[in-house]
PDB file of C-alpha atoms in Angstrom:
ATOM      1  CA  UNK A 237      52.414  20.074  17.913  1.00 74.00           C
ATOM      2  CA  UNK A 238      49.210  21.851  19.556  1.00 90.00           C
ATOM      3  CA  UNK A 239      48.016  18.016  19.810  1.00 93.00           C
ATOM      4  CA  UNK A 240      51.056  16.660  21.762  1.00 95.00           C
ATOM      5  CA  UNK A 241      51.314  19.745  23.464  1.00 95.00           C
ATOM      6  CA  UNK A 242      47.490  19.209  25.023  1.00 95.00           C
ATOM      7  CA  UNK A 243      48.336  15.123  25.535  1.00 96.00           C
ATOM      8  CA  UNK A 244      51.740  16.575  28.037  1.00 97.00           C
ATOM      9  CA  UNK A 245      49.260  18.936  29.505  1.00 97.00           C
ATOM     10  CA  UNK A 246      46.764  16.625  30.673  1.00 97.00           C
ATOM     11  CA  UNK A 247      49.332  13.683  31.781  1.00 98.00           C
ATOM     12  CA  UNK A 248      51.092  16.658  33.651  1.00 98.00           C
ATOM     13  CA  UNK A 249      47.528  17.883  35.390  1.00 98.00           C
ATOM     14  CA  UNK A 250      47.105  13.907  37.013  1.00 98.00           C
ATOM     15  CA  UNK A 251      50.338  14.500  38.222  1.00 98.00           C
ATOM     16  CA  UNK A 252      50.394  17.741  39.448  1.00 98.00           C
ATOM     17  CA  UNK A 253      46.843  16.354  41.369  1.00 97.00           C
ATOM     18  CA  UNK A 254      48.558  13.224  42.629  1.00 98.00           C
ATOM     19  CA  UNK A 255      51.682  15.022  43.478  1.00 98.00           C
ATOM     20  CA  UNK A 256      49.260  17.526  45.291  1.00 98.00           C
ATOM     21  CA  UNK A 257      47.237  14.684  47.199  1.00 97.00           C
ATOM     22  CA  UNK A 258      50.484  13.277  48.180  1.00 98.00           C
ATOM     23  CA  UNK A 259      51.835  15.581  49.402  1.00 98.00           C
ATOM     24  CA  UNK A 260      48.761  17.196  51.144  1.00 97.00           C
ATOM     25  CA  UNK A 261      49.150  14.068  53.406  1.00 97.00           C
ATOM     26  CA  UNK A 262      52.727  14.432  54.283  1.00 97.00           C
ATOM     27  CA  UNK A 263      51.797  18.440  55.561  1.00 97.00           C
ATOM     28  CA  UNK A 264      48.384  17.639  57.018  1.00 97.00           C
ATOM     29  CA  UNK A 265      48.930  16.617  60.649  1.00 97.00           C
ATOM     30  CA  UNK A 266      51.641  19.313  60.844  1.00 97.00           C
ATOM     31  CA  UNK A 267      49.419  22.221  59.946  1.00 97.00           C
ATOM     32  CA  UNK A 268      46.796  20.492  62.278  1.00 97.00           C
ATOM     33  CA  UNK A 269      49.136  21.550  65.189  1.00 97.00           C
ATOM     34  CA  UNK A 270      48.170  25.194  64.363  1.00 97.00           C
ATOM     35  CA  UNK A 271      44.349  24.449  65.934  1.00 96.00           C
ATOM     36  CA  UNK A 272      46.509  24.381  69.117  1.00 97.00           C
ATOM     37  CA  UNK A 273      47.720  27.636  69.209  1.00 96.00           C
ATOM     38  CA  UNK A 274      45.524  31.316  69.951  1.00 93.00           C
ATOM     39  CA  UNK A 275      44.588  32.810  66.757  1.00 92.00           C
ATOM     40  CA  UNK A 276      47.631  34.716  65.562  1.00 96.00           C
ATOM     41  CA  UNK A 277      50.411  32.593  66.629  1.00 97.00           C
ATOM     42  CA  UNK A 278      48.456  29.563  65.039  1.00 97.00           C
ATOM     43  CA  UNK A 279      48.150  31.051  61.440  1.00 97.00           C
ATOM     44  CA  UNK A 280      51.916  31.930  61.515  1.00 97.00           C
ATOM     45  CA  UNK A 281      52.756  28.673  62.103  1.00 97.00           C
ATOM     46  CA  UNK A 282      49.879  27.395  59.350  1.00 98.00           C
ATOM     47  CA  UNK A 283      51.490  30.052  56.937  1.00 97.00           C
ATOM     48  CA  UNK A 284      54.806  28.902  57.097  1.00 97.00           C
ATOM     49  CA  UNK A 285      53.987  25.000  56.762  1.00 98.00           C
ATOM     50  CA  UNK A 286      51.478  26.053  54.120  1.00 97.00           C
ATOM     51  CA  UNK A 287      54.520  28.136  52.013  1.00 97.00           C
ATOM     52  CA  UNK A 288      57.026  25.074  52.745  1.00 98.00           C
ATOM     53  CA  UNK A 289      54.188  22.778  51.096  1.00 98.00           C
ATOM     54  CA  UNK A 290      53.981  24.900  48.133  1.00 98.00           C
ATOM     55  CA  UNK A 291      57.602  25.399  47.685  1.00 97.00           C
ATOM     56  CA  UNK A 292      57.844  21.606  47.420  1.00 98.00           C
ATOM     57  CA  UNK A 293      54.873  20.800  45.081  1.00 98.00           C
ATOM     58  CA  UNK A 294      55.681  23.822  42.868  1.00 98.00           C
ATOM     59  CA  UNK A 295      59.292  22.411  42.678  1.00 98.00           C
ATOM     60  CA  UNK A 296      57.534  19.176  41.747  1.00 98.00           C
ATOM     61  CA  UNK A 297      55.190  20.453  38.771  1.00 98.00           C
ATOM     62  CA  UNK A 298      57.673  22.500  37.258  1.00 98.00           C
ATOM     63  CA  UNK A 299      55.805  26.049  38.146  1.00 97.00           C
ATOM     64  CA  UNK A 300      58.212  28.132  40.462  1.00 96.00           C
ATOM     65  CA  UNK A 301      57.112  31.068  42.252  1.00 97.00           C
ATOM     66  CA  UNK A 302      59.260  34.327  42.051  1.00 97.00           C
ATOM     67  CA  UNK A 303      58.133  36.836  44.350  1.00 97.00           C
ATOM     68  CA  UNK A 304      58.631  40.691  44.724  1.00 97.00           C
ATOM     69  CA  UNK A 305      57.661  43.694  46.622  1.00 98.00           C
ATOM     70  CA  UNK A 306      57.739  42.013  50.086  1.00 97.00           C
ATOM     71  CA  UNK A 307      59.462  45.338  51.197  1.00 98.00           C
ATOM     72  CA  UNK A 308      56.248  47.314  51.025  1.00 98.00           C
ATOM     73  CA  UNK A 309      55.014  45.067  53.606  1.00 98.00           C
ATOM     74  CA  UNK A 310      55.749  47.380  56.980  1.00 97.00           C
ATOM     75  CA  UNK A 311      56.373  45.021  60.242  1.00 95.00           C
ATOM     76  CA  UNK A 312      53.477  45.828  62.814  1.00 95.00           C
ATOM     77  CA  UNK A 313      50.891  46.783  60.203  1.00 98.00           C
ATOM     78  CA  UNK A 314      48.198  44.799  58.806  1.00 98.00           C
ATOM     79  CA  UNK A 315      46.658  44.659  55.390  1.00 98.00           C
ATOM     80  CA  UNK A 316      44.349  44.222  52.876  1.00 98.00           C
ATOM     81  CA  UNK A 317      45.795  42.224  50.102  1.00 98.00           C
ATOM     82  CA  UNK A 318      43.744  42.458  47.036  1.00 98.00           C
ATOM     83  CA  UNK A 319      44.832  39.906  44.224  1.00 98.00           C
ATOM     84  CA  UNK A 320      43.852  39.303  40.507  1.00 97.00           C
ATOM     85  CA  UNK A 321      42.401  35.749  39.527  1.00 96.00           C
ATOM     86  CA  UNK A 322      43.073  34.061  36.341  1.00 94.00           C
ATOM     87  CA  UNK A 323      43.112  30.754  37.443  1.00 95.00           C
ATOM     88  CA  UNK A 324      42.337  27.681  40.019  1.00 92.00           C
ATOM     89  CA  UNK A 325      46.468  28.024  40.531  1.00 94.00           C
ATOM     90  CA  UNK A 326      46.087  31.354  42.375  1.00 95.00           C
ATOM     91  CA  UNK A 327      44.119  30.200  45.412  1.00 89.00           C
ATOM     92  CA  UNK A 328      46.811  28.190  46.824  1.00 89.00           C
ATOM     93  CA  UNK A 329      49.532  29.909  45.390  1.00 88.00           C
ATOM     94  CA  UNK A 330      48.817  33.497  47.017  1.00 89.00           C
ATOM     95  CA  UNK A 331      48.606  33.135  50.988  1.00 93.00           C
ATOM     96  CA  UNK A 332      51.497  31.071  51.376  1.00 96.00           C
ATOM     97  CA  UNK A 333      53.921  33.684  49.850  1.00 97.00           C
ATOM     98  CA  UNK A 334      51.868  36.483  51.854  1.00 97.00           C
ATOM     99  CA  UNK A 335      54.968  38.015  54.683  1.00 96.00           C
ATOM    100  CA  UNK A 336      53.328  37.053  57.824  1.00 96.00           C
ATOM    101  CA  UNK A 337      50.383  35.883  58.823  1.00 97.00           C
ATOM    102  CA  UNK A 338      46.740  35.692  56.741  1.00 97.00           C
ATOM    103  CA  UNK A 339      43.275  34.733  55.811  1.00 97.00           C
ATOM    104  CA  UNK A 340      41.342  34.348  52.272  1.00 96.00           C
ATOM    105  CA  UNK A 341      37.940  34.792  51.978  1.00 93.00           C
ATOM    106  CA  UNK A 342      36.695  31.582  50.677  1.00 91.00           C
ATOM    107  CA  UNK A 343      33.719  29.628  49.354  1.00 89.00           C
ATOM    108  CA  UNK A 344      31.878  27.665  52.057  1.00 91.00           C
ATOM    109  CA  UNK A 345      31.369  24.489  50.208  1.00 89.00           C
ATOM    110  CA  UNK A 346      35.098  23.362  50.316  1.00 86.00           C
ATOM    111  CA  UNK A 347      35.308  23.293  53.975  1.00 90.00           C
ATOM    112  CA  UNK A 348      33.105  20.093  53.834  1.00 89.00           C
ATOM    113  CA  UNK A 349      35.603  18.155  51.526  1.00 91.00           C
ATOM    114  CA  UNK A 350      37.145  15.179  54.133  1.00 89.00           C
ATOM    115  CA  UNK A 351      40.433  16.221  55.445  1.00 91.00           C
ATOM    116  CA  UNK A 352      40.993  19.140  53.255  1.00 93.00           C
ATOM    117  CA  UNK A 353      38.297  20.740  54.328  1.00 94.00           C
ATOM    118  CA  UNK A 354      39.934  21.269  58.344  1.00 95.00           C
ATOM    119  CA  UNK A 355      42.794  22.415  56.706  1.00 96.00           C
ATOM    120  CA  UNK A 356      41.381  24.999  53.923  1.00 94.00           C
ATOM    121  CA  UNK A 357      39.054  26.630  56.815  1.00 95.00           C
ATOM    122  CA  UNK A 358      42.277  27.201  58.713  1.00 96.00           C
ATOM    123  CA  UNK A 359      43.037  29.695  56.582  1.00 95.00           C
ATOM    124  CA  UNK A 360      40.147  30.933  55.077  1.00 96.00           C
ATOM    125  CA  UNK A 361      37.027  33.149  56.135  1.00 96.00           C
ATOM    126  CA  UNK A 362      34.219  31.141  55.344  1.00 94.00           C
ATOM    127  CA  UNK A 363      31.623  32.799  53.160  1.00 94.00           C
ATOM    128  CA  UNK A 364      28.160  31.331  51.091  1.00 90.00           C
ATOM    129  CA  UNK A 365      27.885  34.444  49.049  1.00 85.00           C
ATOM    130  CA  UNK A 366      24.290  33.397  47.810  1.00 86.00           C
ATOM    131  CA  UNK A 367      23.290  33.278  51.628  1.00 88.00           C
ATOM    132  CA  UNK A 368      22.719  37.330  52.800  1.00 88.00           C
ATOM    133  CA  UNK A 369      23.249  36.089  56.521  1.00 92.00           C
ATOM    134  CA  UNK A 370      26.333  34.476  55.987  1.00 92.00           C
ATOM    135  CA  UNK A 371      27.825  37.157  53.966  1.00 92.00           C
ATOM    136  CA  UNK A 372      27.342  39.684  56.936  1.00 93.00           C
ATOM    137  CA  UNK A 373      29.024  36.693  59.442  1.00 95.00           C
ATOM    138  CA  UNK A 374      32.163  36.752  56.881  1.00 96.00           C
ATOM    139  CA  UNK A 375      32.134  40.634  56.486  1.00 97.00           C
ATOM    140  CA  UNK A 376      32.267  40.807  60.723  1.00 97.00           C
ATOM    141  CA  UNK A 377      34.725  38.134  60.844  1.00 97.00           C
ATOM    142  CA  UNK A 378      36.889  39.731  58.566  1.00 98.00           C
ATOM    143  CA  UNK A 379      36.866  42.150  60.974  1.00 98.00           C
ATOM    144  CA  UNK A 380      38.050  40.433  63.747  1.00 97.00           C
ATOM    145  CA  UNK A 381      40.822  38.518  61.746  1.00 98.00           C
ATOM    146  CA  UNK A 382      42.539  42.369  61.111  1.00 98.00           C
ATOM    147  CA  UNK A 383      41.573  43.409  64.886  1.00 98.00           C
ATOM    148  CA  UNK A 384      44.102  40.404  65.093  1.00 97.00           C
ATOM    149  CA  UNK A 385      47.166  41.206  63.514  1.00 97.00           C
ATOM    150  CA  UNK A 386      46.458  38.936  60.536  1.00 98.00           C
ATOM    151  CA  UNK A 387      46.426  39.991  57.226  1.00 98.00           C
ATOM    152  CA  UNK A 388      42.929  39.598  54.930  1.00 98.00           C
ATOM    153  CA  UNK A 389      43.511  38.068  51.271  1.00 98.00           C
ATOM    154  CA  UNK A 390      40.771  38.969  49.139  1.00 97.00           C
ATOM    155  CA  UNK A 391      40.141  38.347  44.947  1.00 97.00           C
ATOM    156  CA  UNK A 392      37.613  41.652  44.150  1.00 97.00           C
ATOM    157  CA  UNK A 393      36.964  40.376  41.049  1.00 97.00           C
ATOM    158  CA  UNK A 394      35.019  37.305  42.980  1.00 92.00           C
ATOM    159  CA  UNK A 395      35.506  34.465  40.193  1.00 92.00           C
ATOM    160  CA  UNK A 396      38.390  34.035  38.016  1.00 94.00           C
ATOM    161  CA  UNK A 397      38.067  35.856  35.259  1.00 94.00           C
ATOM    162  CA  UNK A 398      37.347  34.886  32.030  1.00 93.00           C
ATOM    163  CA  UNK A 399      37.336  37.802  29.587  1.00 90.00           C
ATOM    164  CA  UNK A 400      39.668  39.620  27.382  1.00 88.00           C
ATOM    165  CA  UNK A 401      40.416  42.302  29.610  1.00 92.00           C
ATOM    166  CA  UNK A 402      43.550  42.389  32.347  1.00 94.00           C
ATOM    167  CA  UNK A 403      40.849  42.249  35.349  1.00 97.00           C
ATOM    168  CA  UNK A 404      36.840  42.234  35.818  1.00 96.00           C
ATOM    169  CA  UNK A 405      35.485  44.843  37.523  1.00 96.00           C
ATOM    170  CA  UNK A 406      35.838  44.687  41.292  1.00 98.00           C
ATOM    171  CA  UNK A 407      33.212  44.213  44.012  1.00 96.00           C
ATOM    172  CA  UNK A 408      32.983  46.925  46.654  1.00 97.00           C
ATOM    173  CA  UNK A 409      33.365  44.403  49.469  1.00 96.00           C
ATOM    174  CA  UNK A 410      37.174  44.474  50.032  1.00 98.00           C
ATOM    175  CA  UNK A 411      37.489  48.079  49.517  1.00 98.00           C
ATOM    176  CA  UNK A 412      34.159  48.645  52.004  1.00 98.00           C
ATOM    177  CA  UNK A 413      36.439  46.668  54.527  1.00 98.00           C
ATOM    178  CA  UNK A 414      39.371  48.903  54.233  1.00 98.00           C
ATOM    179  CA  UNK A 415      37.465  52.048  54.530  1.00 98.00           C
ATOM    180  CA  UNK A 416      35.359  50.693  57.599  1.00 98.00           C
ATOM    181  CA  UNK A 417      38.739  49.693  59.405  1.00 98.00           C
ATOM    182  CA  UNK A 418      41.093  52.031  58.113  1.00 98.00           C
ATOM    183  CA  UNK A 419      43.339  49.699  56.726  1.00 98.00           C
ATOM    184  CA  UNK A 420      45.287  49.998  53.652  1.00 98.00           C
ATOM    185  CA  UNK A 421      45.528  47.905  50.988  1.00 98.00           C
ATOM    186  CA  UNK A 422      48.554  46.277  49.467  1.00 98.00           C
ATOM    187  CA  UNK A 423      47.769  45.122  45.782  1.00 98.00           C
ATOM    188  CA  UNK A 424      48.959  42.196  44.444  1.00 98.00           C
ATOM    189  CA  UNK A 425      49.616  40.766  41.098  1.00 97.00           C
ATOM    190  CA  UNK A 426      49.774  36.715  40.012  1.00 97.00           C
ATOM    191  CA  UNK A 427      51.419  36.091  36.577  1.00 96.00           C
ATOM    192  CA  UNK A 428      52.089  32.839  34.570  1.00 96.00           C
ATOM    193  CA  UNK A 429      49.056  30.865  35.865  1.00 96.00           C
ATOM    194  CA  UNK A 430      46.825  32.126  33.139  1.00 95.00           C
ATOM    195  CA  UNK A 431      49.652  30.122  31.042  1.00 95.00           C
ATOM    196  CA  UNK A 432      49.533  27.491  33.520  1.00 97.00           C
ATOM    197  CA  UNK A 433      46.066  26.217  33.894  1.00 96.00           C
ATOM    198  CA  UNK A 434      44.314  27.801  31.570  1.00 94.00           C
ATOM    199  CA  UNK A 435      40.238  28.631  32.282  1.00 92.00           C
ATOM    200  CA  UNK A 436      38.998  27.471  28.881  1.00 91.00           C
ATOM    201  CA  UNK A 437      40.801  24.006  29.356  1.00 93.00           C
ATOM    202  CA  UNK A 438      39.614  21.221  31.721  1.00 92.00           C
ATOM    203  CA  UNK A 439      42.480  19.506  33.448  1.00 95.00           C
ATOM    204  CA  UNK A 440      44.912  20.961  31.838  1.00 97.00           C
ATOM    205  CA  UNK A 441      48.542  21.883  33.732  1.00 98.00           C
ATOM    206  CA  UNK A 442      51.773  23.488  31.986  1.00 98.00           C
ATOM    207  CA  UNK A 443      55.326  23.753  34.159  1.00 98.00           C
ATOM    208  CA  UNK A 444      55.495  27.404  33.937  1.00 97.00           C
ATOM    209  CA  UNK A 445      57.336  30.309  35.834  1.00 97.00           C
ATOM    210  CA  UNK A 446      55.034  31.967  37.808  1.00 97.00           C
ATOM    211  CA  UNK A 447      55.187  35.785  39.535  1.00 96.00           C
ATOM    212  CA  UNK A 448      53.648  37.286  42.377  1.00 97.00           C
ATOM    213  CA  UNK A 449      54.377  41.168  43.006  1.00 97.00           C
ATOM    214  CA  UNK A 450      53.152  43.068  46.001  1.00 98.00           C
ATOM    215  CA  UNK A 451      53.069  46.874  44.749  1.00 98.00           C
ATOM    216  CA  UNK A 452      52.880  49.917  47.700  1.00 98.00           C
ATOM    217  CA  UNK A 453      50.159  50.299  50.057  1.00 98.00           C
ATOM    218  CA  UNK A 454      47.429  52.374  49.224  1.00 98.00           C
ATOM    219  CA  UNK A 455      45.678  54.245  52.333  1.00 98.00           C
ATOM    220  CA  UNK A 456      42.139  53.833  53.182  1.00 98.00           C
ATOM    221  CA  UNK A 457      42.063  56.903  54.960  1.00 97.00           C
ATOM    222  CA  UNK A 458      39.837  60.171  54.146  1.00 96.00           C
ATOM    223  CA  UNK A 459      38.400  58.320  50.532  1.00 97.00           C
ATOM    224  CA  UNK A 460      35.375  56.938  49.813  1.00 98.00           C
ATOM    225  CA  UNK A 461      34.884  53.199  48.580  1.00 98.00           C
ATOM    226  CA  UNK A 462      34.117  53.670  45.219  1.00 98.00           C
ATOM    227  CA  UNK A 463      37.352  56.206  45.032  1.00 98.00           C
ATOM    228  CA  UNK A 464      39.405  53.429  46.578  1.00 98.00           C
ATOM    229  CA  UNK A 465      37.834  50.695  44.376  1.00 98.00           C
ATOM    230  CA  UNK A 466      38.750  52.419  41.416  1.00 98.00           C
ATOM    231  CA  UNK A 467      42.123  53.383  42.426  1.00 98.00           C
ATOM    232  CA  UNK A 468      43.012  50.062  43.251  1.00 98.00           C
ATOM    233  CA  UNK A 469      42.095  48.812  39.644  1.00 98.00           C
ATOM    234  CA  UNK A 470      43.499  51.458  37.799  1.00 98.00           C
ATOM    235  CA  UNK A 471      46.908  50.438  39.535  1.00 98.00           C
ATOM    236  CA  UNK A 472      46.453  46.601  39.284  1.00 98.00           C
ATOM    237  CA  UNK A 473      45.430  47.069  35.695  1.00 97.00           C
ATOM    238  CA  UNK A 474      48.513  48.982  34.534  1.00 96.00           C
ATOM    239  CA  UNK A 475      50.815  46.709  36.319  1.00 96.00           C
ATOM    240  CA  UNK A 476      49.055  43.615  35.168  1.00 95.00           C
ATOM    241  CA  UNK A 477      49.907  46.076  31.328  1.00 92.00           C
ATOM    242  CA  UNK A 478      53.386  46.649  31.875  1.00 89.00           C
ATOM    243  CA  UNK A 479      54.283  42.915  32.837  1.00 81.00           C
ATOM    244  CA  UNK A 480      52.207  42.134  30.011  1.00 69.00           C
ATOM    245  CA  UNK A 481      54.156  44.484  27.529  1.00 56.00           C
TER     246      UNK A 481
END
């Protein structure tokens, strides 16, 4: 059974990456159109062809998206979204579903891949984390992407993680952010792509239900970072508990 089970899995992965290509193509010149536009109204516009795209392909691979808690997303403010990684699955799955618009922080090294490369750096802030200088140029850019109006997406564990445990331990960087703007943070939690796309299997894809949950803001206001930090985990960890229970 395992053995069948593993053949689907891999025939599924080539076409959930052919499906993905293909359709990558169809939404590309749209989302090209958003270049056109000043900073804000451009990324709403990316956003929403970016969410229509994944609606379609995660129709296609069998892996729909539930998601909950959009109400603790207050029109006018902007936030912090801090989200758990357990798989390759998360990166596009998270902006698109974000209420209004957004930017990841993102590795540097995809923007050069032809064609997809105009479209992830779109919506990402570019960082080289190896590369001191260029992790200061994200940091201030971040910045300017809240000075905005446009939410910041950020994974504080910094690589998908691959232990035991419900998260890693978080970097200070999105919670130093927060407390250097004032600007709260709205955890977020991605179930079902562990199941997915699993990070001990190599091209590997499952059609599985997937969740994303947006829990209530937490200020930034009067705490230090390390308070914050740990706040934020203790909350993502029990909720990542309870779904898991």
């Amino acid at each position: 059974m395992n053995l069948l089970k593993n053949i689907f899995a891999r025939i599924w992965a080539f076409w959930g990456l052919l499906s993905f290509a293909a359709t990558f193509l169809i939404i590309f010149l749209p989302a090209m159109v958003s270049y056109l536009f000043k900073e804000r109204a451009g990324q709403i516009l990316f956003i929403r062809i970016s969410k229509f795209w994944m609606d379609v392909w995660l129709f296609l691979v069998g892996c729909p998206v539930r998601v909950t808690g959009k109400e603790n997303f207050i029109k006018g403010h902007t936030y912090i979204i801090t989200f758990n990684h357990n798989a390759l699955l998360d990166v596009p799955l998270s902006c698109p579903y974000v209420p209004g618009p957004n930017k990841t922080i993102a590795k540097a090294s995809f923007a050069k891949v032809p064609l997809f490369g105009w479209f992830y750096s779109k919506g990402s802030v570019l960082v080289d984390r190896k590369d001191e200088k260029s992790r200061t140029q994200s940091f201030e850019a971040m910045k300017a992407v809240l000075a905005a109006g446009i939410h910041m997406c950020i994974y504080p564990e910094g690589t998908r993680n691959r232990s035991s445990e419900p998260l890693k331990q978080f970097y200070d960087g999105a919670f130093k952010l927060a407390c250097d703007t004032e600007t709260a943070i709205i955890p977020a939690i991605i179930t079902g792509t562990k199941k997915a796309m699993p990070i001990n299997k190599t091209f590997y894809l499952l059609p599985t239900r997937l969740r994303m949950h947006f829990l209530p803001a937490i200020s930034s206001r009067n705490i230090s970072v390390k308070e914050l930090k740990e706040e934020v985990f203790e909350v993502m960890k029990k909720s990542l508990e309870s779904l898991a229970g």
